[in-house]
Amino acid sequence: MQGHRHLEIEGLRAGYGATAVLEAIDLSVPRGAFVALLGASGCGKSTLLRAIAGFEMPQAGRILRDGVEITALPPDRRGMSMVFQSYALWPHKTVAQHLAYGLALRRLPRAAIAARVADVLAMLGLDGLEGRKPGALSGGQRQRVALGRALAVEPEILLLDEPLSNLDARIRLQLRTEIRALQQRLGITTILVTHDREEAMVMADRIAILDRGRILQQGSPQDIYTRPGSAFVAAFMGAENLLPLEAVAEGGQVILAGSDWNAPLLVPNLAPGPVELRFRPAGGALCPIDAPPPAAGTLSLFGTVASCSYPGDGWLHRVQIGPASVEALAPRAHPAGSRVRLDLPPDRVFLFAASADGRGAAIGPGSRGDRTGPILPAAQARPERSFT
């Protein structure tokens, strides 16, 4: 069971000289939570993890554990362990020596160290490998050793810096499930840095999306996936298809204006002006242009198939819709050159105020659920600030 706030970050700023890497970071992590810091390379997520661990000293703000400030404490006094992306294993040490390393630094009795090493070997499926050195281990085994070394000292908080990025796809799938199951069994507060959306959604129960050194949105995987708070978050969570539209006042209401590539549609709480429509390839139903009309409230787009391929789990189409080239998945193939209609249900449509940097605020159905409202500039968007 998750409990009180185990880790709190308040107004954290970090950087190098006048160059800011993190700005105004606020994050609250309950005890026992598994939180993923998700973002593209260079967004600041690894710097944030290193600041939590004590390897980076922030320029401003505070870090607290159980309400006690630890901002200035050295790494070995924070009650945390970190698994690095490179694993940082010593080539001359055996598996058992790696697992015992932190325990020996704490000057535990030999019998206690041996017992704890045996427990970790069994817990991570490393029995029989204790005498091997890293060069004689597979990638997955090396990852387990790095994780075991971090867990052997029984930290209060486990920090994971893209621990699966060096593994092949099959092993990644296996180990992310194992790590999640182990975290739940131990009940240990865990913070994961990753650029992989699926990895974050499968492993974590809370996600914080970072961009340009700021947290744009925090929440459960389902909340962020189904109610992205900005165009950037929607695109990062898979809604990369983008189509510019126009909202106009008509008869006392505001509608998405019709054009050669879309049917008009009434949208609640919409203000006139340019709008960005985003949706995922699997978000709509692709059908011949003369198919029976869809249900009320559906947004219909009209286009021409440019190409069609089969990546598995359906046919992937590249469709030219007005000025945009978008992707659409369908259970059957539509040949190149055919005219098609793409029907998007309201809960699969994400509308944003058009912005020069592609980070417009969310508006309309499907964007933020009960937080729909007039178009706001990106600076006025107010993402959640706490997991609690």
Coordinates of C-alpha atoms in Angstrom, one line a residue:
M1 CA 0.0 0.0 0.0
Q2 CA 1.3 3.4 -0.9
G3 CA 1.4 5.8 2.1
H4 CA 2.5 9.3 2.9
R5 CA 4.8 11.4 0.8
H6 CA 8.2 9.6 0.9
L7 CA 10.0 12.0 -1.4
E8 CA 9.3 15.6 -2.1
I9 CA 11.0 18.0 -4.5
E10 CA 10.1 21.7 -4.2
G11 CA 11.1 24.4 -6.7
L12 CA 14.2 22.6 -7.8
R13 CA 16.5 24.3 -10.3
A14 CA 19.7 22.9 -11.6
G15 CA 22.1 23.7 -14.4
Y16 CA 25.6 24.7 -15.4
G17 CA 26.4 28.3 -14.8
A18 CA 23.7 30.4 -16.4
T19 CA 22.4 27.5 -18.5
A20 CA 19.4 26.0 -16.8
V21 CA 18.7 22.2 -17.1
L22 CA 15.9 22.0 -14.6
E23 CA 13.4 24.8 -13.8
A24 CA 10.8 24.9 -11.0
I25 CA 10.5 21.2 -10.5
D26 CA 7.8 20.1 -8.0
L27 CA 7.3 16.4 -7.5
S28 CA 5.7 14.5 -4.6
V29 CA 6.2 10.7 -4.5
P30 CA 4.2 8.5 -2.0
R31 CA 6.0 5.7 -0.1
G32 CA 5.9 2.5 -2.2
A33 CA 5.1 4.3 -5.5
F34 CA 6.8 3.5 -8.8
V35 CA 7.3 6.7 -10.7
A36 CA 8.6 7.1 -14.2
L37 CA 10.4 10.3 -15.4
L38 CA 9.6 10.2 -19.1
G39 CA 11.0 12.4 -21.8
A40 CA 13.2 12.7 -24.8
S41 CA 17.0 13.0 -24.6
G42 CA 18.1 16.3 -23.2
C43 CA 14.9 17.1 -21.4
G44 CA 16.5 17.0 -17.9
K45 CA 15.2 13.7 -16.6
S46 CA 18.6 12.1 -15.8
T47 CA 19.8 15.4 -14.2
L48 CA 16.7 15.3 -12.0
L49 CA 17.5 11.7 -11.0
R50 CA 21.1 12.6 -10.2
A51 CA 20.0 15.5 -8.1
I52 CA 17.7 13.2 -6.1
A53 CA 20.6 10.8 -5.7
G54 CA 23.0 13.5 -4.5
F55 CA 25.3 13.4 -7.5
E56 CA 24.1 16.9 -8.8
M57 CA 23.8 19.9 -6.4
P58 CA 20.8 22.0 -7.3
Q59 CA 21.1 25.7 -7.6
A60 CA 17.7 26.3 -5.9
G61 CA 14.9 24.4 -4.2
R62 CA 14.7 21.5 -1.7
I63 CA 14.7 17.7 -1.7
L64 CA 13.0 16.1 1.3
R65 CA 12.7 12.5 2.4
D66 CA 9.9 11.8 5.0
G67 CA 9.7 15.5 5.6
V68 CA 13.4 15.9 6.4
E69 CA 15.5 18.0 4.0
I70 CA 18.3 16.1 2.4
T71 CA 19.3 18.6 -0.3
A72 CA 22.9 18.9 1.0
L73 CA 23.5 15.3 2.1
P74 CA 26.1 13.2 0.3
P75 CA 24.7 10.2 -1.7
D76 CA 25.7 7.6 0.9
R77 CA 23.5 9.3 3.5
R78 CA 20.3 9.6 1.6
G79 CA 19.0 6.0 2.0
M80 CA 19.0 5.5 -1.8
S81 CA 20.6 3.1 -4.3
M82 CA 21.0 3.8 -8.0
V83 CA 21.2 1.4 -11.0
F84 CA 23.1 3.2 -13.8
Q85 CA 22.5 2.9 -17.5
S86 CA 26.0 1.3 -18.0
Y87 CA 25.5 -1.0 -14.9
A88 CA 29.0 0.1 -13.7
L89 CA 30.1 -3.5 -13.0
W90 CA 33.8 -4.1 -12.2
P91 CA 35.2 -6.7 -14.6
H92 CA 37.5 -8.2 -12.0
K93 CA 34.8 -8.9 -9.4
T94 CA 32.5 -11.9 -9.2
V95 CA 28.7 -11.7 -8.9
A96 CA 28.9 -12.4 -5.2
Q97 CA 31.5 -9.7 -4.7
H98 CA 29.3 -7.2 -6.5
L99 CA 26.3 -8.0 -4.3
A100 CA 28.5 -7.9 -1.1
Y101 CA 30.2 -4.6 -2.0
G102 CA 27.8 -2.2 -0.3
L103 CA 27.3 -4.5 2.7
A104 CA 31.1 -4.7 3.2
L105 CA 31.3 -0.8 3.2
R106 CA 28.8 -0.9 6.0
R107 CA 31.1 -3.3 7.9
L108 CA 28.5 -6.0 8.4
P109 CA 29.7 -9.3 9.8
R110 CA 30.8 -11.8 7.2
A111 CA 27.9 -14.2 8.1
A112 CA 25.3 -11.5 7.7
I113 CA 26.8 -10.5 4.3
A114 CA 26.8 -14.1 3.1
A115 CA 23.2 -14.6 4.2
R116 CA 22.1 -11.4 2.4
V117 CA 24.0 -12.2 -0.7
A118 CA 22.3 -15.7 -0.8
D119 CA 18.9 -14.0 -0.4
V120 CA 19.6 -11.6 -3.3
L121 CA 20.9 -14.4 -5.6
A122 CA 17.7 -16.4 -5.0
M123 CA 15.5 -13.3 -5.4
L124 CA 16.9 -12.4 -8.8
G125 CA 17.4 -15.9 -10.2
L126 CA 21.2 -15.7 -10.0
D127 CA 21.8 -18.9 -8.1
G128 CA 24.8 -20.8 -9.4
L129 CA 26.3 -17.7 -11.0
E130 CA 27.9 -16.2 -7.8
G131 CA 31.4 -17.1 -8.9
R132 CA 31.2 -15.6 -12.4
K133 CA 32.6 -12.3 -13.5
P134 CA 30.6 -9.8 -15.8
G135 CA 32.4 -11.0 -19.0
A136 CA 30.9 -14.5 -18.5
L137 CA 27.3 -13.2 -18.1
S138 CA 24.6 -12.3 -20.5
G139 CA 23.2 -8.8 -20.8
G140 CA 20.1 -9.8 -18.8
Q141 CA 22.3 -11.4 -16.1
R142 CA 24.5 -8.3 -15.8
Q143 CA 21.4 -6.2 -15.4
R144 CA 20.2 -8.4 -12.6
V145 CA 23.6 -8.1 -10.9
A146 CA 23.5 -4.3 -11.0
L147 CA 19.9 -4.4 -9.6
G148 CA 21.0 -6.9 -6.9
R149 CA 23.9 -4.7 -5.8
A150 CA 21.5 -1.8 -5.4
L151 CA 18.9 -3.9 -3.5
A152 CA 21.4 -5.8 -1.3
V153 CA 21.8 -2.7 1.0
E154 CA 18.0 -2.5 1.4
P155 CA 17.6 1.1 0.3
E156 CA 14.5 3.1 1.1
I157 CA 14.4 4.5 -2.4
L158 CA 15.6 2.8 -5.6
L159 CA 16.7 4.9 -8.6
L160 CA 16.8 3.4 -12.1
D161 CA 18.6 5.3 -14.9
E162 CA 17.4 3.7 -18.1
P163 CA 18.5 0.3 -16.9
L164 CA 17.0 -1.7 -19.8
S165 CA 18.3 0.5 -22.7
N166 CA 21.3 -1.7 -23.5
L167 CA 19.3 -4.9 -23.8
D168 CA 17.6 -6.4 -26.9
A169 CA 13.8 -6.2 -27.2
R170 CA 13.0 -9.7 -26.0
I171 CA 15.0 -9.4 -22.8
R172 CA 13.7 -5.8 -22.2
L173 CA 10.1 -7.1 -22.2
Q174 CA 11.0 -9.9 -19.7
L175 CA 13.0 -7.8 -17.3
R176 CA 10.6 -4.9 -17.1
T177 CA 7.9 -7.3 -16.0
E178 CA 10.3 -8.8 -13.4
I179 CA 11.4 -5.5 -12.1
R180 CA 7.8 -4.3 -11.7
A181 CA 6.8 -7.5 -9.9
L182 CA 9.8 -7.3 -7.6
Q183 CA 9.1 -3.6 -6.8
Q184 CA 5.5 -4.5 -5.9
R185 CA 6.6 -7.4 -3.7
L186 CA 9.2 -5.4 -1.9
G187 CA 7.1 -2.3 -1.7
I188 CA 10.1 -0.1 -2.3
T189 CA 9.7 3.5 -3.6
T190 CA 11.2 3.5 -7.1
I191 CA 11.9 6.2 -9.6
L192 CA 12.7 5.2 -13.2
V193 CA 14.2 7.4 -15.9
T194 CA 13.2 6.3 -19.4
H195 CA 12.5 7.7 -22.9
D196 CA 10.4 4.7 -23.8
R197 CA 6.7 5.4 -23.5
E198 CA 5.6 1.8 -23.3
E199 CA 8.2 1.0 -20.7
A200 CA 7.0 3.8 -18.5
M201 CA 3.3 2.8 -18.8
V202 CA 3.9 -0.9 -18.1
M203 CA 6.3 -0.5 -15.2
A204 CA 5.1 2.7 -13.4
D205 CA 2.0 3.6 -11.6
R206 CA 2.7 7.3 -12.0
I207 CA 4.4 9.2 -14.8
A208 CA 5.9 12.6 -15.0
I209 CA 6.6 13.9 -18.5
L210 CA 9.5 16.3 -18.8
D211 CA 10.4 18.8 -21.6
R212 CA 13.0 21.5 -21.6
G213 CA 13.7 21.1 -17.9
R214 CA 10.1 21.3 -16.7
I215 CA 7.5 18.8 -15.7
L216 CA 4.6 19.3 -18.2
Q217 CA 2.2 16.8 -16.7
Q218 CA 2.0 14.2 -13.9
G219 CA -0.5 11.5 -13.3
S220 CA -1.4 7.8 -13.8
P221 CA -0.5 6.2 -17.2
Q222 CA -4.1 6.0 -18.1
D223 CA -4.8 9.7 -17.3
I224 CA -1.8 11.0 -19.3
Y225 CA -2.6 8.7 -22.2
T226 CA -6.3 9.5 -22.4
R227 CA -6.2 13.2 -21.3
P228 CA -3.0 14.8 -22.4
G229 CA -2.7 18.4 -21.2
S230 CA -0.8 19.8 -24.2
A231 CA 0.0 19.1 -27.8
F232 CA 3.5 18.0 -26.8
V233 CA 2.3 15.5 -24.3
A234 CA -0.3 14.1 -26.8
A235 CA 2.4 13.6 -29.4
F236 CA 4.8 12.0 -26.9
M237 CA 2.1 9.6 -25.9
G238 CA 1.5 8.5 -29.5
A239 CA -0.9 11.0 -30.9
E240 CA 1.6 12.2 -33.6
N241 CA -0.9 12.6 -36.4
L242 CA -1.5 16.4 -36.7
L243 CA -4.0 18.2 -38.8
P244 CA -4.7 22.0 -38.7
L245 CA -8.3 23.0 -38.5
E246 CA -10.3 26.2 -37.9
A247 CA -12.9 26.9 -35.2
V248 CA -15.5 29.5 -36.2
A249 CA -18.6 31.1 -34.6
E250 CA -21.8 30.1 -36.3
G251 CA -25.4 30.5 -35.1
G252 CA -24.3 31.4 -31.6
Q253 CA -22.1 28.3 -31.3
V254 CA -18.5 27.5 -32.2
I255 CA -17.8 24.6 -34.6
L256 CA -14.9 23.1 -36.3
A257 CA -15.4 24.5 -39.7
G258 CA -15.9 22.1 -42.6
S259 CA -13.5 21.9 -45.5
D260 CA -12.5 19.7 -48.4
W261 CA -10.9 17.3 -45.9
N262 CA -13.2 17.4 -42.9
A263 CA -16.9 17.6 -42.1
P264 CA -18.1 20.4 -39.7
L265 CA -18.5 19.4 -36.1
L266 CA -19.9 21.2 -33.0
V267 CA -17.4 21.0 -30.1
P268 CA -18.4 22.2 -26.6
N269 CA -16.3 24.9 -24.9
L270 CA -14.4 25.8 -28.0
A271 CA -13.2 29.4 -28.8
P272 CA -12.8 30.6 -32.4
G273 CA -9.4 30.5 -33.9
P274 CA -6.8 28.0 -35.4
V275 CA -6.8 24.6 -33.8
E276 CA -4.5 21.6 -33.9
L277 CA -6.1 18.2 -34.1
R278 CA -4.1 15.2 -32.9
F279 CA -4.9 11.5 -32.9
R280 CA -3.3 8.1 -32.9
P281 CA -3.0 5.8 -35.9
A282 CA -5.4 3.3 -34.2
G283 CA -7.8 6.1 -33.0
G284 CA -10.2 6.0 -35.9
A285 CA -12.1 3.8 -38.3
L286 CA -10.8 3.9 -41.9
C287 CA -13.4 3.1 -44.5
P288 CA -14.4 3.8 -48.1
I289 CA -15.4 7.4 -48.6
D290 CA -19.0 6.3 -49.5
A291 CA -19.5 4.1 -46.4
P292 CA -22.6 4.7 -44.3
P293 CA -22.3 7.8 -42.1
P294 CA -20.8 7.4 -38.6
A295 CA -22.5 8.0 -35.2
A296 CA -23.3 11.5 -34.2
G297 CA -20.4 13.4 -32.6
T298 CA -17.8 11.6 -34.8
L299 CA -15.3 13.7 -36.7
S300 CA -15.0 12.6 -40.3
L301 CA -11.8 13.3 -42.3
F302 CA -11.5 12.7 -46.1
G303 CA -8.4 11.8 -47.9
T304 CA -6.5 9.6 -50.3
V305 CA -4.4 6.5 -49.5
A306 CA -0.7 7.1 -50.4
S307 CA 0.7 3.8 -49.3
C308 CA -0.3 0.7 -47.3
S309 CA 1.9 -1.9 -45.5
Y310 CA 1.4 -4.7 -43.0
P311 CA 3.5 -4.3 -39.8
G312 CA 1.3 -6.8 -37.9
D313 CA -2.0 -6.3 -36.0
G314 CA -3.6 -4.6 -38.9
W315 CA -2.7 -2.6 -42.1
L316 CA -0.9 0.7 -41.7
H317 CA -1.9 3.3 -44.2
R318 CA -0.3 6.6 -45.0
V319 CA -3.2 8.9 -45.9
Q320 CA -3.1 12.4 -47.4
I321 CA -5.8 14.5 -45.7
G322 CA -5.7 18.1 -46.9
P323 CA -2.3 19.5 -46.1
A324 CA -1.3 16.6 -43.7
S325 CA 0.0 13.1 -44.2
V326 CA -1.2 10.9 -41.4
E327 CA -1.1 7.3 -40.4
A328 CA -4.1 5.1 -39.9
L329 CA -4.4 1.4 -38.8
A330 CA -7.2 -0.7 -40.3
P331 CA -8.2 -4.4 -40.2
R332 CA -8.1 -4.6 -44.0
A333 CA -6.0 -3.0 -46.7
H334 CA -7.2 0.0 -48.8
P335 CA -5.1 0.2 -51.9
A336 CA -3.0 3.3 -52.7
G337 CA -4.9 5.9 -54.6
S338 CA -8.3 5.0 -53.1
R339 CA -10.4 7.7 -51.5
V340 CA -11.2 7.0 -47.9
R341 CA -12.9 8.4 -44.8
L342 CA -11.4 8.4 -41.4
D343 CA -14.0 8.5 -38.6
L344 CA -12.7 9.7 -35.2
P345 CA -14.9 9.2 -32.1
P346 CA -14.9 12.1 -29.6
D347 CA -12.8 10.2 -27.0
R348 CA -10.0 9.6 -29.6
V349 CA -9.7 13.3 -30.6
F350 CA -7.3 15.7 -29.0
L351 CA -7.8 19.4 -29.7
F352 CA -5.2 22.1 -28.9
A353 CA -4.8 25.8 -29.4
A354 CA -2.5 26.2 -32.4
S355 CA 0.9 27.4 -31.3
A356 CA 4.2 28.1 -33.0
D357 CA 6.1 25.6 -30.9
G358 CA 3.6 22.7 -31.0
R359 CA 2.9 22.9 -27.3
G360 CA -0.6 24.4 -27.3
A361 CA -2.9 23.9 -24.4
A362 CA -5.7 21.3 -24.5
I363 CA -9.3 22.1 -25.4
G364 CA -12.4 20.2 -26.3
P365 CA -13.6 16.6 -25.7
G366 CA -10.9 14.0 -25.3
S367 CA -8.3 16.4 -24.2
R368 CA -8.6 16.7 -20.4
G369 CA -12.0 15.1 -19.7
D370 CA -13.7 17.3 -17.1
R371 CA -11.1 20.0 -17.6
T372 CA -12.3 21.1 -21.0
G373 CA -12.7 24.8 -21.5
P374 CA -11.9 27.8 -23.8
I375 CA -8.7 27.8 -25.7
L376 CA -5.8 28.9 -23.5
P377 CA -2.3 29.8 -24.5
A378 CA 0.3 27.3 -23.5
A379 CA 1.6 29.5 -20.7
Q380 CA -1.8 29.3 -19.0
A381 CA -2.1 25.5 -19.0
R382 CA -2.0 24.2 -15.5
P383 CA -0.7 20.6 -15.3
E384 CA -1.1 18.7 -12.0
R385 CA 1.7 19.4 -9.5
S386 CA 1.4 16.4 -7.2
F387 CA 0.8 12.7 -7.3
T388 CA -1.1 12.8 -3.9

